[in-house]
Short mmCIF file of C-alpha atoms in Angstrom, two decimals:
data_model
loop_
_atom_site.label_atom_id
_atom_site.label_comp_id
_atom_site.label_asym_id
_atom_site.label_seq_id
_atom_site.Cartn_x
_atom_site.Cartn_y
_atom_site.Cartn_z
CA MET A 1 -184.52 75.84 44.27
CA ASN A 2 -185.35 76.38 48.03
CA ASN A 3 -185.48 79.44 50.03
CA GLN A 4 -181.80 79.49 50.76
CA GLN A 5 -180.70 78.75 47.00
CA TYR A 6 -183.13 81.51 46.25
CA MET A 7 -181.43 83.69 48.78
CA LYS A 8 -178.03 83.17 46.83
CA ALA A 9 -178.98 83.41 43.97
CA LEU A 10 -180.79 87.23 44.44
CA GLU A 11 -177.87 88.15 46.44
CA LYS A 12 -175.63 87.29 43.37
CA ALA A 13 -178.09 88.77 40.76
CA LEU A 14 -178.01 92.04 43.23
CA MET A 15 -174.13 92.38 43.28
CA GLY A 16 -174.43 95.61 40.90
CA LEU A 17 -176.00 97.60 44.22
CA ASP A 18 -174.13 98.93 46.94
CA LYS A 19 -173.79 96.78 49.84
CA LYS A 20 -176.15 98.55 52.21
CA SER A 21 -179.23 98.42 49.77
CA ARG A 22 -178.48 94.95 48.85
CA GLU A 23 -178.33 93.69 52.22
CA GLU A 24 -181.72 95.53 53.10
CA ILE A 25 -183.48 94.20 50.58
CA LEU A 26 -182.56 90.48 51.77
CA MET A 27 -183.20 91.40 54.97
CA GLU A 28 -186.69 92.71 53.93
CA ILE A 29 -187.57 89.38 52.28
CA ARG A 30 -186.56 87.11 54.68
CA SER A 31 -188.87 89.30 57.37
CA HIS A 32 -191.20 88.71 54.93
CA ILE A 33 -190.96 85.08 54.60
CA GLU A 34 -191.02 84.53 58.34
CA GLU A 35 -194.22 86.43 58.40
CA LEU A 36 -195.46 83.81 55.65
CA GLY A 37 -193.88 80.71 57.47
CA GLU A 38 -190.89 78.88 56.27
CA ASP A 39 -192.87 76.21 54.26
CA GLN A 40 -193.42 78.77 51.74
CA SER A 41 -191.54 79.22 48.76
CA LEU A 42 -189.83 82.33 47.64
CA GLY A 43 -190.13 81.54 44.04
CA ASP A 44 -193.77 81.10 44.16
CA ARG A 45 -194.23 84.14 45.99
CA PHE A 46 -191.48 86.46 44.45
CA GLY A 47 -191.17 84.79 40.85
CA PRO A 48 -187.67 83.94 39.54
CA ALA A 49 -184.58 85.48 41.66
CA SER A 50 -183.21 87.07 38.28
CA GLU A 51 -186.43 88.83 37.43
CA LEU A 52 -187.04 90.03 41.10
CA ALA A 53 -183.49 91.41 40.98
CA GLN A 54 -183.96 93.44 37.84
CA LYS A 55 -186.99 95.07 39.30
CA TYR A 56 -184.66 96.18 42.11
CA LEU A 57 -181.99 97.23 39.68
CA GLU A 58 -184.68 99.31 37.15
CA GLY A 59 -183.28 102.70 37.37
CA GLU A 60 -180.17 102.10 39.90
CA GLN A 61 -176.85 103.28 39.54
CA VAL A 62 -175.07 99.66 39.14
CA VAL A 63 -171.50 99.46 40.76
CA VAL A 64 -169.40 97.71 38.23
CA PRO A 65 -166.63 95.72 39.09
CA LEU A 66 -163.02 97.17 38.39
CA THR A 67 -162.20 94.28 35.70
CA LYS A 68 -165.57 95.00 34.15
CA ARG A 69 -165.10 98.77 34.03
CA ALA A 70 -161.39 98.11 32.40
CA ALA A 71 -163.30 95.69 29.91
CA LYS A 72 -165.64 98.49 29.00
CA VAL A 73 -162.94 101.36 28.75
CA GLY A 74 -161.17 98.92 26.46
CA GLY A 75 -164.33 98.58 24.58
CA LYS A 76 -165.06 102.27 24.01
CA ILE A 77 -161.18 102.75 22.68
CA MET A 78 -161.90 99.72 20.24
CA SER A 79 -165.08 101.17 19.12
CA GLY A 80 -163.48 104.69 18.80
CA VAL A 81 -160.49 103.08 16.64
CA GLY A 82 -163.24 101.03 14.59
CA LEU A 83 -165.20 104.48 14.19
CA THR A 84 -162.10 106.52 13.13
CA ILE A 85 -161.61 103.58 10.57
CA LEU A 86 -165.17 103.46 9.34
CA LEU A 87 -164.89 107.26 8.85
CA PHE A 88 -161.85 106.86 6.80
CA VAL A 89 -163.07 104.48 4.79
CA LEU A 90 -166.31 106.62 4.05
CA ILE A 91 -164.19 109.39 3.15
CA VAL A 92 -162.03 107.50 0.69
CA GLY A 93 -165.11 105.89 -0.54
CA ILE A 94 -167.00 109.27 -1.21
CA THR A 95 -163.76 110.86 -2.52
CA THR A 96 -163.26 108.00 -4.82
CA TRP A 97 -167.05 107.92 -6.05
CA TRP A 98 -167.04 111.59 -6.60
CA LEU A 99 -163.62 111.48 -8.59
CA SER A 100 -165.18 108.47 -10.72
CA ALA A 101 -168.49 110.00 -11.25
CA ASP A 102 -169.89 110.34 -14.41
CA GLU A 103 -169.13 114.13 -15.98
CA PHE A 104 -172.87 114.31 -16.61
CA ASN A 105 -176.12 112.35 -17.00
CA TYR A 106 -175.50 110.29 -19.90
CA ALA A 107 -179.13 109.19 -20.01
CA ASP A 108 -180.04 112.86 -20.78
CA GLU A 109 -180.03 112.78 -24.67
CA ASN A 110 -180.32 116.50 -24.55
CA ALA A 111 -177.48 117.54 -22.56
CA PRO A 112 -174.98 120.27 -23.61
CA GLU A 113 -172.29 117.75 -23.89
CA LEU A 114 -173.85 116.01 -26.92
CA ALA A 115 -174.46 119.40 -28.96
CA VAL A 116 -173.36 119.19 -32.38
CA ASN A 117 -171.83 122.25 -32.99
CA SER A 118 -168.89 121.42 -30.66
CA SER A 119 -165.30 120.98 -32.38
CA ASN A 120 -164.36 117.84 -30.69
CA TRP A 121 -166.88 116.09 -32.51
CA LYS A 122 -166.01 113.72 -35.77
CA ASP A 123 -168.50 112.73 -38.35
CA LEU A 124 -168.48 109.78 -40.80
CA PRO A 125 -171.60 108.66 -43.19
CA TRP A 126 -172.77 105.40 -42.64
CA SER A 127 -175.19 103.31 -43.89
CA SER A 128 -174.56 99.88 -43.07
CA PRO A 129 -174.53 97.55 -39.99
CA ILE A 130 -171.85 98.43 -38.17
CA HIS A 131 -169.35 96.25 -35.55
CA ILE A 132 -167.78 98.11 -32.60
CA ASN A 133 -165.04 96.92 -30.47
CA VAL A 134 -164.55 98.61 -27.08
CA ASP A 135 -161.31 97.62 -25.41
CA GLN A 136 -160.52 98.86 -21.93
CA SER A 137 -162.51 101.74 -22.63
CA GLU A 138 -165.56 103.82 -21.65
CA VAL A 139 -167.95 104.15 -24.14
CA VAL A 140 -171.56 105.53 -24.07
CA PHE A 141 -173.81 104.87 -27.13
CA TYR A 142 -176.59 107.02 -28.39
CA TRP A 143 -178.40 106.25 -31.54
CA HIS A 144 -179.62 108.85 -34.24
CA ASP A 145 -181.76 108.87 -37.45
CA GLU A 146 -178.84 109.89 -39.64
CA GLN A 147 -176.89 107.84 -41.89
CA SER A 148 -173.92 108.75 -40.22
CA MET A 149 -171.67 107.89 -37.21
CA ARG A 150 -170.66 110.57 -34.84
CA TRP A 151 -168.35 110.71 -31.70
CA ASN A 152 -166.18 112.70 -29.28
CA CYS A 153 -163.24 110.86 -27.74
CA LYS A 154 -160.53 111.69 -25.52
CA ARG A 155 -158.06 109.99 -28.20
CA ASP A 156 -157.97 108.76 -31.66
CA VAL A 157 -160.27 106.58 -32.73
CA THR A 158 -158.57 103.50 -35.07
CA PHE A 159 -160.63 101.48 -38.07
CA PRO A 160 -159.58 98.37 -38.42
CA GLU A 161 -159.08 96.84 -42.16
CA ALA A 162 -160.23 98.95 -45.09
CA VAL A 163 -162.59 101.61 -43.34
CA GLU A 164 -159.67 103.40 -42.13
CA SER A 165 -158.75 104.83 -45.58
CA ASP A 166 -161.77 105.61 -46.01
CA VAL A 167 -162.30 107.96 -42.86
CA GLU A 168 -158.21 109.22 -43.75
CA GLN A 169 -159.17 110.51 -47.32
CA SER A 170 -162.27 113.07 -46.60
CA GLY A 171 -164.21 112.26 -43.70
CA SER A 172 -167.14 112.13 -45.64
CA ASP A 173 -166.97 108.95 -47.72
CA GLN A 174 -169.99 106.35 -47.48
CA VAL A 175 -168.69 103.46 -45.68
CA ASP A 176 -170.50 100.30 -46.47
CA SER A 177 -169.12 98.00 -43.81
CA GLY A 178 -166.34 97.62 -41.23
CA LYS A 179 -165.53 97.97 -37.59
CA ILE A 180 -164.93 100.99 -35.36
CA GLU A 181 -162.45 100.26 -32.33
CA PHE A 182 -162.16 102.21 -29.07
CA ARG A 183 -159.05 101.41 -27.24
CA GLN A 184 -158.08 102.78 -24.09
CA ASN A 185 -160.13 105.61 -24.84
CA SER A 186 -163.17 107.50 -23.34
CA CYS A 187 -166.13 108.36 -25.72
CA LEU A 188 -169.51 109.72 -26.55
CA VAL A 189 -170.54 108.14 -29.60
CA PHE A 190 -173.89 108.46 -31.96
CA LEU A 191 -174.55 105.19 -33.78
CA PRO A 192 -177.04 105.30 -37.11
CA ASN A 193 -180.01 103.64 -37.39
CA GLN A 194 -178.39 100.56 -38.53
CA PRO A 195 -178.07 97.08 -36.44
CA SER A 196 -175.27 97.19 -34.62
CA VAL A 197 -172.78 94.97 -32.82
CA ILE A 198 -170.83 95.81 -29.88
CA ASP A 199 -167.69 93.74 -28.25
CA SER A 200 -166.70 94.95 -24.97
CA LYS A 201 -163.42 93.66 -23.38
CA GLN A 202 -162.42 94.89 -20.07
CA GLY A 203 -164.77 97.98 -21.09
CA GLY A 204 -167.60 100.11 -19.51
CA VAL A 205 -170.50 100.47 -21.87
CA VAL A 206 -173.41 102.68 -21.41
CA ILE A 207 -176.18 102.47 -24.13
CA VAL A 208 -178.94 105.20 -24.32
CA ARG A 209 -182.25 104.28 -26.00
CA PRO A 210 -181.10 102.17 -28.79
CA ILE A 211 -183.48 102.67 -32.21
CA HIS A 212 -182.25 99.61 -33.74
CA ASP A 213 -181.50 96.02 -33.11
CA THR A 214 -178.22 95.58 -30.89
CA SER A 215 -176.16 92.65 -30.01
CA ILE A 216 -173.58 93.09 -27.45
CA ASN A 217 -170.89 90.50 -25.96
CA LEU A 218 -169.45 91.77 -22.65
CA ASP A 219 -166.20 90.18 -21.56
CA GLN A 220 -165.10 91.15 -17.98
CA SER A 221 -167.19 94.46 -18.57
CA GLY A 222 -170.08 96.50 -17.48
CA LEU A 223 -172.92 97.69 -19.51
CA ARG A 224 -175.53 100.23 -18.15
CA ILE A 225 -178.77 100.77 -20.16
CA ALA A 226 -180.73 103.64 -19.92
CA GLU A 227 -183.88 102.80 -21.64
CA ASN A 228 -185.39 106.38 -21.25
CA GLY A 229 -189.09 104.90 -22.00
CA GLY A 230 -188.07 102.71 -24.96
CA GLU A 231 -189.43 99.27 -24.75
CA TYR A 232 -187.04 96.28 -25.93
CA HIS A 233 -187.20 92.60 -26.56
CA TYR A 234 -184.31 91.26 -24.40
CA GLU A 235 -182.22 88.09 -24.95
CA ILE A 236 -179.81 87.92 -21.82
CA ALA A 237 -177.16 85.22 -21.48
CA ALA A 238 -174.80 85.68 -19.07
CA PRO A 239 -173.00 83.25 -17.07
CA ILE A 240 -170.70 84.36 -14.12
CA SER A 241 -172.35 87.91 -14.33
CA LYS A 242 -174.71 90.18 -12.19
CA VAL A 243 -177.40 90.63 -14.29
CA GLU A 244 -180.30 93.52 -13.21
CA ALA A 245 -183.48 92.56 -13.94
CA PHE A 246 -185.23 93.89 -17.31
CA VAL A 247 -188.53 94.23 -18.61
CA SER A 248 -188.55 92.27 -21.96
CA ASN A 249 -191.38 92.94 -24.10
CA GLU A 250 -191.88 90.35 -26.70
CA ASN A 251 -193.63 92.74 -28.90
CA ALA A 252 -191.13 95.42 -29.10
CA LYS A 253 -189.72 96.91 -32.46
CA THR A 254 -186.19 96.61 -31.39
CA SER A 255 -184.29 93.81 -29.93
CA ILE A 256 -181.02 93.96 -27.28
CA VAL A 257 -179.27 90.82 -27.32
CA ILE A 258 -176.47 90.60 -24.58
CA ASN A 259 -173.84 87.82 -24.27
CA ALA A 260 -171.80 88.50 -21.05
CA LYS A 261 -169.01 86.57 -19.38
CA GLN A 262 -168.23 87.39 -15.82
CA SER A 263 -169.66 91.18 -16.48
CA SER A 264 -172.34 93.10 -15.02
CA VAL A 265 -175.42 94.55 -16.73
CA SER A 266 -177.57 97.10 -14.99
CA HIS A 267 -180.16 99.80 -15.45
CA TYR A 268 -178.38 103.52 -15.79
CA MET B 1 -208.28 88.37 20.78
CA ALA B 2 -209.12 88.86 24.48
CA PRO B 3 -207.74 92.06 25.88
CA MET B 4 -205.71 90.30 28.39
CA GLU B 5 -203.97 88.26 25.30
CA ASN B 6 -203.54 91.84 23.97
CA ILE B 7 -199.76 93.18 23.82
CA THR B 8 -200.43 96.82 23.68
CA TYR B 9 -203.32 96.44 26.43
CA GLN B 10 -200.73 94.86 28.64
CA LYS B 11 -198.19 97.64 27.88
CA TRP B 12 -200.78 100.11 28.66
CA LEU B 13 -202.08 98.53 31.66
CA SER B 14 -198.37 97.90 32.93
CA GLN B 15 -197.85 101.84 32.50
CA PHE B 16 -201.50 102.63 34.23
CA ARG B 17 -200.84 100.24 37.25
CA LYS B 18 -197.12 101.76 37.94
CA GLY B 19 -198.26 105.24 38.74
CA TYR B 20 -201.34 103.86 40.14
CA LEU B 21 -199.46 101.55 42.89
CA GLU B 22 -197.60 104.10 43.96
CA LEU B 23 -200.46 106.40 44.58
CA CYS B 24 -201.91 103.45 46.28
CA VAL B 25 -198.89 103.01 48.58
CA LEU B 26 -198.91 106.63 49.04
CA VAL B 27 -202.52 106.56 50.33
CA ALA B 28 -202.36 103.40 52.53
CA LEU B 29 -199.28 105.06 54.50
CA ARG B 30 -201.11 108.20 55.17
CA GLN B 31 -203.68 106.51 56.50
CA ARG B 32 -201.72 103.95 58.31
CA LYS B 33 -198.84 106.50 59.23
CA SER B 34 -196.40 103.76 59.10
CA SER B 35 -196.13 100.14 57.92
CA TYR B 36 -194.53 97.14 56.85
CA GLY B 37 -194.48 95.09 53.23
CA PHE B 38 -196.43 92.13 54.62
CA GLU B 39 -198.96 94.39 56.36
CA LEU B 40 -199.44 96.51 53.13
CA LEU B 41 -200.13 93.45 51.19
CA GLN B 42 -202.82 92.34 53.43
CA THR B 43 -204.17 96.03 52.80
CA PHE B 44 -204.23 96.20 49.67
CA GLU B 45 -205.70 92.21 49.51
CA ASN B 46 -208.54 93.38 51.45
CA ALA B 47 -209.10 96.89 49.20
CA GLY B 48 -209.24 94.45 46.04
CA LEU B 49 -205.98 95.38 44.68
CA GLU B 50 -203.97 92.67 43.33
CA ILE B 51 -200.49 92.97 44.14
CA ASN B 52 -197.98 90.37 44.63
CA GLU B 53 -194.65 90.83 46.48
CA GLY B 54 -192.41 90.62 43.70
CA THR B 55 -194.03 93.72 42.60
CA LEU B 56 -194.79 95.32 45.90
CA TYR B 57 -191.03 95.39 47.38
CA PRO B 58 -189.16 96.40 44.70
CA LEU B 59 -191.61 99.50 44.44
CA LEU B 60 -191.18 100.60 48.11
CA ASN B 61 -187.43 100.42 47.83
CA ARG B 62 -187.70 102.36 44.58
CA MET B 63 -190.22 105.21 46.56
CA GLN B 64 -187.78 105.13 49.30
CA LYS B 65 -185.09 106.04 47.06
CA ASN B 66 -186.73 108.52 45.20
CA GLY B 67 -187.25 110.31 48.66
CA TRP B 68 -190.98 109.51 48.91
CA LEU B 69 -190.79 107.26 51.70
CA THR B 70 -188.52 106.69 54.62
CA SER B 71 -187.73 103.50 56.41
CA ARG B 72 -186.66 101.93 59.97
CA TRP B 73 -186.23 98.77 61.28
CA GLU B 74 -188.24 97.58 64.55
CA THR B 75 -188.27 94.11 65.66
CA PRO B 76 -191.80 94.22 67.63
CA VAL B 77 -191.75 92.05 71.03
CA ASP B 78 -194.51 89.57 69.66
CA SER B 79 -193.03 88.64 66.43
CA GLY B 80 -189.39 88.18 67.23
CA HIS B 81 -187.95 89.16 63.74
CA PRO B 82 -187.01 92.55 62.24
CA ARG B 83 -189.85 94.42 60.13
CA ARG B 84 -188.85 97.23 57.85
CA PHE B 85 -191.55 99.86 58.49
CA TYR B 86 -192.12 102.56 55.83
CA GLN B 87 -193.51 106.39 56.30
CA LEU B 88 -194.41 109.20 53.95
CA SER B 89 -191.54 111.55 53.99
CA LYS B 90 -192.38 115.21 53.74
CA GLU B 91 -191.94 115.17 49.86
CA GLY B 92 -193.96 112.12 49.83
CA LYS B 93 -197.05 113.85 51.69
CA THR B 94 -196.86 116.88 49.07
CA LEU B 95 -196.32 114.56 46.14
CA MET B 96 -199.63 112.31 47.21
CA SER B 97 -201.71 115.37 47.51
CA ALA B 98 -200.67 116.37 44.12
CA MET B 99 -200.88 112.90 42.69
CA LEU B 100 -204.33 112.40 44.62
CA THR B 101 -205.70 115.65 42.99
CA ALA B 102 -204.42 114.84 39.27
CA TYR B 103 -206.19 111.38 39.74
CA GLN B 104 -209.63 113.08 40.71
CA ASP B 105 -209.46 115.62 37.93
CA HIS B 106 -209.00 112.81 35.64
CA GLU B 107 -211.55 110.48 37.12
CA HIS B 108 -213.78 113.96 36.89
CA THR B 109 -212.83 114.14 33.38
CA LEU B 110 -213.85 110.67 32.30
CA THR B 111 -216.60 110.75 34.00
CA GLN B 112 -217.88 113.53 32.02
CA LEU B 113 -216.52 112.38 28.89
CA LYS B 114 -218.58 108.99 29.49
CA GLU B 115 -221.84 111.22 30.03
CA LEU B 116 -221.30 112.88 26.92
CA LYS B 117 -224.25 112.80 24.43
#
């Protein structure tokens, strides 16, 4: 770049300044090069034209051409619209989260909502392995040392096969085997100290500190696990699923086997 | 790492030099009453201060915009081309005195600190 090209590049880079300031700067640099002699390179003496212009523009009120100003105003309007949309999405998101939020902390095993004396709780003796179907339901499972099942649901619970009659009779008969089904329901359930199998289809399941081996099969479902300090031996097979990392202890007394398909498994 | 390659040092030096160069320009113009860029560069070079054109001219321009300096164009008979002469403004003179006092105070403090035992 010769000196003439340098001056043109500098003039262009200084376009943001008012005309008088720009002309004085260029004139002063021309004057300087005349002091030095025409054979001196402006680039060598002053550095790149863009950098020199930047130094002159530092702290200056830069005059923006009308088209650029219009673009700037348009940009501001667009960013305003974007901000409004973002705010709207945020409000909707927070409201949705608030409405769908858990009624209480399910991991809290001492929560008043789990108190035995509430009349909404049903009780059924149970001393054998248990098989549970969760169908389009939200169910939170707890374990207790008693040989019984206890549940509190928004709707009635169905007992497929022979077990239903046992329940209907007195609610206190010992049930040796069978299934319990939560269909389009929302429940809190205490399971006996027995091995259990939970099948969930399009359901939301929370398990809180299991005390016996548990096998969980998930199909388009969500499972959250509150370990509450318990240690478990995990076996997780989850194709096409989102699974958080769990610490598996090979020596743990209780095992949790999870087979998940198009589901999510996470910590509570 | 050598100080010259240290980015933090370079930033500090750049900030330090900015204020220092402004003070140097003010002091040089007080002594010379009036001077132009090329002459100021030579003055600084003779005083052992390294500064290039790409730093000095934008600095003079900014100091003038700040109201510390005034300038006028003159075409001396011997050179044949116009030169932009800078002088201290009233504000510049006041500022220079204050800056010089502050600088000397700081220098004094630093000397005291260096002599601490």
